Short mmCIF file of C-alpha atoms in Angstrom, two decimals:
data_model
loop_
_atom_site.label_atom_id
_atom_site.label_comp_id
_atom_site.label_asym_id
_atom_site.label_seq_id
_atom_site.Cartn_x
_atom_site.Cartn_y
_atom_site.Cartn_z
CA MET A 1 -13.34 -8.24 22.77
CA ILE A 2 -12.80 -6.16 19.62
CA ARG A 3 -9.36 -7.63 19.15
CA GLU A 4 -10.76 -11.17 19.39
CA LEU A 5 -13.30 -10.37 16.81
CA LYS A 6 -10.82 -8.96 14.39
CA THR A 7 -8.74 -12.19 14.91
CA LEU A 8 -11.79 -14.29 14.23
CA ILE A 9 -12.21 -12.53 10.94
CA ALA A 10 -8.53 -13.04 10.09
CA VAL A 11 -8.85 -16.84 10.89
CA ALA A 12 -11.93 -16.94 8.73
CA GLN A 13 -10.23 -15.32 5.78
CA GLU A 14 -6.94 -17.29 6.02
CA GLY A 15 -8.34 -20.73 6.85
CA THR A 16 -5.73 -21.73 9.63
CA PHE A 17 -4.57 -20.22 12.90
CA ALA A 18 -0.98 -20.28 11.62
CA ALA A 19 -1.84 -18.29 8.45
CA ALA A 20 -3.96 -15.78 10.45
CA GLY A 21 -1.10 -15.24 12.76
CA ASN A 22 1.32 -14.51 9.94
CA LYS A 23 -1.02 -12.03 8.60
CA ILE A 24 -1.79 -10.01 11.69
CA GLY A 25 1.54 -10.48 13.47
CA LEU A 26 0.68 -13.04 16.21
CA THR A 27 1.98 -16.49 17.05
CA GLN A 28 -0.35 -19.46 16.49
CA ALA A 29 -0.55 -19.98 20.04
CA ALA A 30 -1.68 -16.40 20.62
CA ILE A 31 -4.31 -16.86 17.93
CA SER A 32 -5.49 -20.06 19.64
CA ALA A 33 -5.69 -18.38 23.02
CA GLN A 34 -7.74 -15.45 21.68
CA MET A 35 -10.16 -17.89 20.05
CA LYS A 36 -10.52 -19.95 23.22
CA ARG A 37 -11.33 -16.77 25.20
CA LEU A 38 -13.90 -15.78 22.68
CA GLU A 39 -15.53 -19.15 22.56
CA SER A 40 -15.61 -19.08 26.44
CA ALA A 41 -17.18 -15.52 26.53
CA LEU A 42 -19.83 -16.53 23.97
CA GLY A 43 -20.42 -20.00 25.28
CA VAL A 44 -20.35 -21.45 21.79
CA ALA A 45 -17.96 -23.51 19.68
CA LEU A 46 -16.74 -21.34 16.70
CA PHE A 47 -14.57 -23.79 14.92
CA GLU A 48 -14.14 -27.43 13.97
CA ARG A 49 -10.50 -28.54 13.48
CA LYS A 50 -9.66 -30.86 10.40
CA GLY A 51 -5.95 -31.17 10.50
CA ARG A 52 -4.55 -27.66 10.45
CA VAL A 53 -7.64 -26.14 8.84
CA ALA A 54 -10.01 -24.29 11.08
CA ILE A 55 -13.59 -24.60 9.68
CA LEU A 56 -16.21 -22.39 11.20
CA THR A 57 -19.31 -24.03 12.72
CA GLN A 58 -22.79 -22.85 11.98
CA ARG A 59 -22.66 -20.74 15.10
CA GLY A 60 -19.23 -19.59 14.07
CA GLN A 61 -20.66 -18.42 10.57
CA GLU A 62 -23.29 -16.46 12.45
CA THR A 63 -20.77 -15.01 14.88
CA LEU A 64 -18.51 -13.92 11.93
CA GLN A 65 -21.37 -11.98 10.35
CA GLN A 66 -21.97 -10.37 13.59
CA ALA A 67 -18.46 -9.57 14.13
CA HIS A 68 -18.38 -7.61 10.70
CA SER A 69 -21.43 -5.56 11.83
CA LEU A 70 -20.14 -4.90 15.34
CA LEU A 71 -16.74 -3.73 13.93
CA ALA A 72 -18.42 -1.51 11.35
CA LEU A 73 -20.52 0.02 14.27
CA TYR A 74 -17.45 0.29 16.51
CA GLY A 75 -15.77 2.35 13.72
CA THR A 76 -18.65 4.99 13.95
CA LEU A 77 -18.78 5.35 17.64
CA GLY A 78 -19.18 8.99 18.54
CA ALA A 79 -21.49 9.54 15.44
CA SER A 80 -24.45 11.88 16.01
CA PRO A 81 -27.75 10.05 16.38
CA SER A 82 -29.35 12.68 14.05
CA GLY A 83 -27.20 11.16 11.24
CA GLN A 84 -24.65 13.90 11.16
CA GLU A 85 -21.11 12.13 11.35
CA LEU A 86 -19.95 13.78 14.62
CA ASN A 87 -16.34 13.12 15.27
CA THR A 88 -16.26 10.08 12.95
CA ARG A 89 -12.69 8.97 12.32
CA VAL A 90 -11.53 7.87 8.91
CA ASN A 91 -8.24 5.81 9.00
CA ILE A 92 -6.29 5.97 5.85
CA GLY A 93 -2.94 4.45 5.08
CA ALA A 94 -0.58 5.98 2.63
CA ILE A 95 2.94 5.28 1.30
CA ALA A 96 5.39 8.15 1.91
CA SER A 97 5.42 9.64 -1.55
CA ILE A 98 1.61 10.03 -1.50
CA GLN A 99 1.71 11.83 1.92
CA ARG A 100 4.00 14.38 0.48
CA THR A 101 2.19 15.00 -2.77
CA PHE A 102 -1.52 15.03 -3.50
CA LEU A 103 -2.90 13.60 -0.20
CA PRO A 104 -2.66 16.86 1.81
CA ASP A 105 -4.88 18.69 -0.72
CA ILE A 106 -7.35 15.89 -0.83
CA LEU A 107 -7.61 15.79 2.94
CA ALA A 108 -8.08 19.63 3.02
CA ASN A 109 -10.89 19.30 0.68
CA PHE A 110 -12.38 16.43 2.79
CA HIS A 111 -12.38 18.48 5.99
CA ARG A 112 -14.07 21.42 4.34
CA ARG A 113 -16.88 19.18 3.34
CA PHE A 114 -16.90 17.13 6.72
CA PRO A 115 -15.64 19.63 9.38
CA GLU A 116 -16.78 17.44 12.26
CA CYS A 117 -14.94 14.35 11.08
CA CYS A 118 -11.25 13.55 11.85
CA THR A 119 -8.72 11.63 9.88
CA ARG A 120 -5.68 9.65 10.79
CA VAL A 121 -3.06 8.95 8.24
CA VAL A 122 -0.98 5.89 8.87
CA PRO A 123 2.33 5.52 7.10
CA GLY A 124 3.93 2.28 6.00
CA LEU A 125 4.95 -0.06 3.08
CA SER A 126 2.29 -1.21 0.75
CA MET A 127 2.22 -4.73 1.84
CA ALA A 128 1.58 -3.82 5.50
CA LEU A 129 -0.95 -1.28 4.67
CA MET A 130 -2.85 -3.65 2.49
CA ASN A 131 -3.00 -6.21 5.34
CA GLN A 132 -4.32 -3.61 7.72
CA VAL A 133 -7.08 -2.66 5.31
CA ASP A 134 -7.95 -6.40 4.91
CA ALA A 135 -7.98 -6.81 8.71
CA GLY A 136 -10.34 -3.91 9.04
CA GLU A 137 -7.85 -1.69 10.87
CA LEU A 138 -7.79 0.91 8.08
CA ASP A 139 -10.73 2.19 6.05
CA MET A 140 -8.51 2.50 2.98
CA ALA A 141 -4.99 2.89 1.85
CA VAL A 142 -3.12 4.50 -1.05
CA ILE A 143 -0.47 1.98 -2.15
CA ILE A 144 1.49 0.43 -4.84
CA ARG A 145 -0.34 -2.19 -6.73
CA PRO A 146 0.82 -5.63 -5.46
CA PRO A 147 2.28 -8.13 -7.86
CA PHE A 148 -0.42 -10.67 -7.01
CA SER A 149 -4.22 -11.08 -7.15
CA LEU A 150 -6.13 -9.28 -4.47
CA HIS A 151 -8.55 -10.86 -2.00
CA SER A 152 -12.01 -11.03 -3.43
CA ASP A 153 -13.35 -8.73 -0.71
CA LEU A 154 -10.74 -5.85 -1.62
CA ARG A 155 -11.51 -3.24 -4.18
CA TRP A 156 -8.67 -1.54 -6.19
CA THR A 157 -9.01 1.79 -8.02
CA PRO A 158 -6.10 3.05 -10.02
CA LEU A 159 -4.96 6.54 -9.23
CA ALA A 160 -1.65 6.93 -11.15
CA HIS A 161 0.46 5.12 -13.62
CA GLU A 162 4.10 6.22 -13.15
CA PRO A 163 6.78 5.27 -15.60
CA PHE A 164 10.32 4.41 -14.16
CA ARG A 165 13.31 6.30 -15.46
CA LEU A 166 17.05 5.77 -14.93
CA ILE A 167 18.20 8.95 -13.11
CA VAL A 168 21.79 9.77 -13.20
CA PRO A 169 24.06 12.56 -11.97
CA ARG A 170 23.86 15.34 -14.57
CA ARG A 171 27.65 15.65 -14.66
CA LEU A 172 28.00 12.18 -16.16
CA PRO A 173 28.31 11.99 -19.94
CA ILE A 174 25.18 10.66 -21.71
CA GLU A 175 25.36 7.03 -22.48
CA SER A 176 22.69 4.18 -23.10
CA TRP A 177 20.78 3.18 -19.94
CA GLN A 178 22.30 -0.34 -20.38
CA GLN A 179 25.83 1.14 -20.23
CA MET A 180 24.99 3.50 -17.39
CA LEU A 181 23.75 0.64 -15.23
CA ALA A 182 26.76 -1.58 -16.09
CA THR A 183 29.50 0.98 -15.30
CA HIS A 184 28.28 3.19 -12.41
CA PRO A 185 27.32 2.39 -8.79
CA PHE A 186 23.64 1.62 -8.30
CA VAL A 187 21.27 3.08 -5.60
CA ARG A 188 18.65 0.52 -5.22
CA TYR A 189 14.92 0.94 -4.43
CA ASP A 190 14.27 -1.22 -1.32
CA ARG A 191 13.29 -4.76 -2.39
CA ALA A 192 11.04 -5.13 0.53
CA SER A 193 8.64 -2.66 -1.24
CA PHE A 194 6.38 -3.52 -4.31
CA GLY A 195 8.25 -0.74 -6.28
CA GLY A 196 11.68 -2.25 -5.39
CA ARG A 197 10.48 -5.69 -6.48
CA GLN A 198 9.72 -4.19 -9.91
CA VAL A 199 13.12 -2.76 -10.13
CA ASP A 200 14.65 -6.07 -9.21
CA ARG A 201 12.62 -7.96 -11.71
CA PHE A 202 13.48 -5.34 -14.44
CA LEU A 203 17.24 -5.94 -13.68
CA ARG A 204 16.80 -9.77 -13.88
CA ASP A 205 14.66 -9.69 -17.04
CA ASN A 206 17.16 -7.44 -18.83
CA HIS A 207 20.27 -9.29 -17.46
CA CYS A 208 21.63 -6.16 -15.89
CA HIS A 209 24.41 -6.67 -13.50
CA VAL A 210 24.78 -3.68 -11.11
CA ARG A 211 27.29 -2.61 -8.43
CA GLU A 212 24.91 -1.83 -5.55
CA VAL A 213 26.09 0.79 -3.20
CA CYS A 214 22.92 1.67 -1.26
CA GLU A 215 19.35 0.32 -0.78
CA VAL A 216 16.67 2.70 0.43
CA ASP A 217 12.93 2.87 0.40
CA GLU A 218 12.39 6.67 0.51
CA LEU A 219 12.19 7.92 -3.15
CA ASP A 220 13.28 11.42 -2.23
CA ALA A 221 16.43 9.97 -0.54
CA ILE A 222 17.18 8.08 -3.77
CA VAL A 223 16.89 11.13 -5.90
CA GLN A 224 19.01 13.12 -3.55
CA LEU A 225 21.65 10.45 -3.44
CA VAL A 226 21.87 10.43 -7.24
CA ALA A 227 22.10 14.26 -7.05
CA ASN A 228 24.96 13.97 -4.69
CA GLY A 229 26.85 11.63 -7.15
CA VAL A 230 26.56 8.48 -5.15
CA GLY A 231 25.24 6.53 -8.03
CA VAL A 232 22.47 5.87 -10.65
CA ALA A 233 19.03 4.60 -9.77
CA LEU A 234 15.88 3.39 -11.31
CA ALA A 235 13.00 5.54 -9.92
CA PRO A 236 9.40 6.26 -10.85
CA GLN A 237 8.41 9.57 -12.16
CA SER A 238 5.74 10.88 -9.75
CA GLY A 239 2.73 12.80 -10.94
CA ALA A 240 3.54 15.58 -8.47
CA LEU A 241 7.08 16.01 -9.75
CA LYS A 242 7.23 19.03 -11.95
CA ARG A 243 10.98 18.62 -12.79
CA TRP A 244 13.99 16.63 -11.74
CA PRO A 245 16.47 18.53 -9.56
CA LYS A 246 19.03 20.33 -11.63
CA GLU A 247 21.82 17.96 -10.52
CA VAL A 248 19.90 15.01 -11.99
CA ARG A 249 19.19 13.78 -15.55
CA ALA A 250 16.60 11.26 -16.33
CA ILE A 251 17.02 8.73 -19.13
CA ASP A 252 14.06 7.16 -20.89
CA LEU A 253 13.96 3.39 -20.94
CA ALA A 254 12.19 3.51 -24.26
CA GLU A 255 10.46 0.17 -25.15
CA ARG A 256 11.77 -1.23 -21.79
CA THR A 257 9.80 1.28 -19.71
CA PHE A 258 7.97 -0.25 -16.78
CA HIS A 259 5.39 1.39 -14.54
CA ARG A 260 4.54 1.75 -10.84
CA ASP A 261 0.78 1.69 -10.42
CA ILE A 262 -0.56 3.63 -7.50
CA GLY A 263 -4.11 3.04 -6.38
CA LEU A 264 -6.73 3.04 -3.67
CA ILE A 265 -7.59 -0.15 -1.86
CA HIS A 266 -10.44 -0.61 0.58
CA ARG A 267 -13.06 -3.27 1.54
CA ALA A 268 -16.33 -3.65 -0.28
CA SER A 269 -18.19 -0.32 -0.41
CA GLY A 270 -20.79 -1.63 2.14
CA HIS A 271 -18.20 -1.50 4.75
CA LEU A 272 -17.30 2.16 4.36
CA SER A 273 -18.93 4.85 6.46
CA PRO A 274 -20.42 7.80 4.43
CA PRO A 275 -17.35 10.02 5.14
CA ALA A 276 -14.98 7.36 4.22
CA ALA A 277 -16.89 6.73 1.00
CA ALA A 278 -16.78 10.51 0.27
CA LEU A 279 -12.87 10.48 0.85
CA ALA A 280 -12.58 7.52 -1.44
CA ASP A 281 -14.50 9.49 -4.07
CA LEU A 282 -12.09 12.41 -3.63
CA LEU A 283 -9.09 10.18 -4.16
CA ASN A 284 -10.62 8.51 -7.18
CA GLY A 285 -11.00 12.02 -8.69
CA SER A 286 -7.25 12.58 -8.46
CA ALA A 287 -6.24 9.86 -10.91
CA GLN A 288 -3.23 10.78 -13.08
CA ILE A 289 -1.53 9.05 -16.02
CA ILE A 290 2.16 10.12 -16.71
CA GLU A 291 3.89 9.21 -19.94
CA GLN A 292 5.96 12.06 -20.93
CA PRO A 293 9.49 12.30 -19.41
CA LEU A 294 10.58 15.18 -17.49
CA LYS A 295 13.72 17.17 -18.27
#
């Protein structure tokens, strides 16, 4: 029934079975079947249908509140009745660059403070991780800030403000960033990611026509492709990056500089277990602002 309760929450948030299905990766028919099973098991009508809109009945509203409580309790199964968080699991999503940089140190600190807790790090793109937090499948996630307003029940805490640079093979003669983009092959940051959308918007806003040779989401791969002379790229300067590889030169975009904002996203604080809230505090304490270009 846990799955059905999560689906109930998604339908309540999205307003229609179709929208809920798009959000959690199920067909409208599958959503409908789950809700029928839930109504049958509980013996109550949860929805009134008006056109495509699914409106919760009074009993549905009551069940929704109970579902939130039950899922929160489900997330703490195995906790010690004395109040010590025995074997509590904290599920955290993280984009790849965060897993390779400051997250391991934060987790090490967390496990020293909560030795009986366990953590599970879930990789993924920012959009997918945000949806998993919204659906209650993750306690929190470190992602790129989305280019749209967040759901009212989601909380955002900025952690890093990373400027984009044009990175080029060091062997190339120095030219303006406009000339570099116009005359050399371009390694593109994947447009399916929030960061890649920022790059795409920058190119369009500045009327830059590029000759694309490769599109990839992994930032380390982008830097290495540039180091190997495949092309030039627009990439964020990470806070954990002490210097660019010796084969790469970074060109400042001056007044055209744009930024990738990294932050922590989670549900309202009341939904976090004490260990999850403590991990969120540790992450909040790692905030970084980067402005000076690396050599």
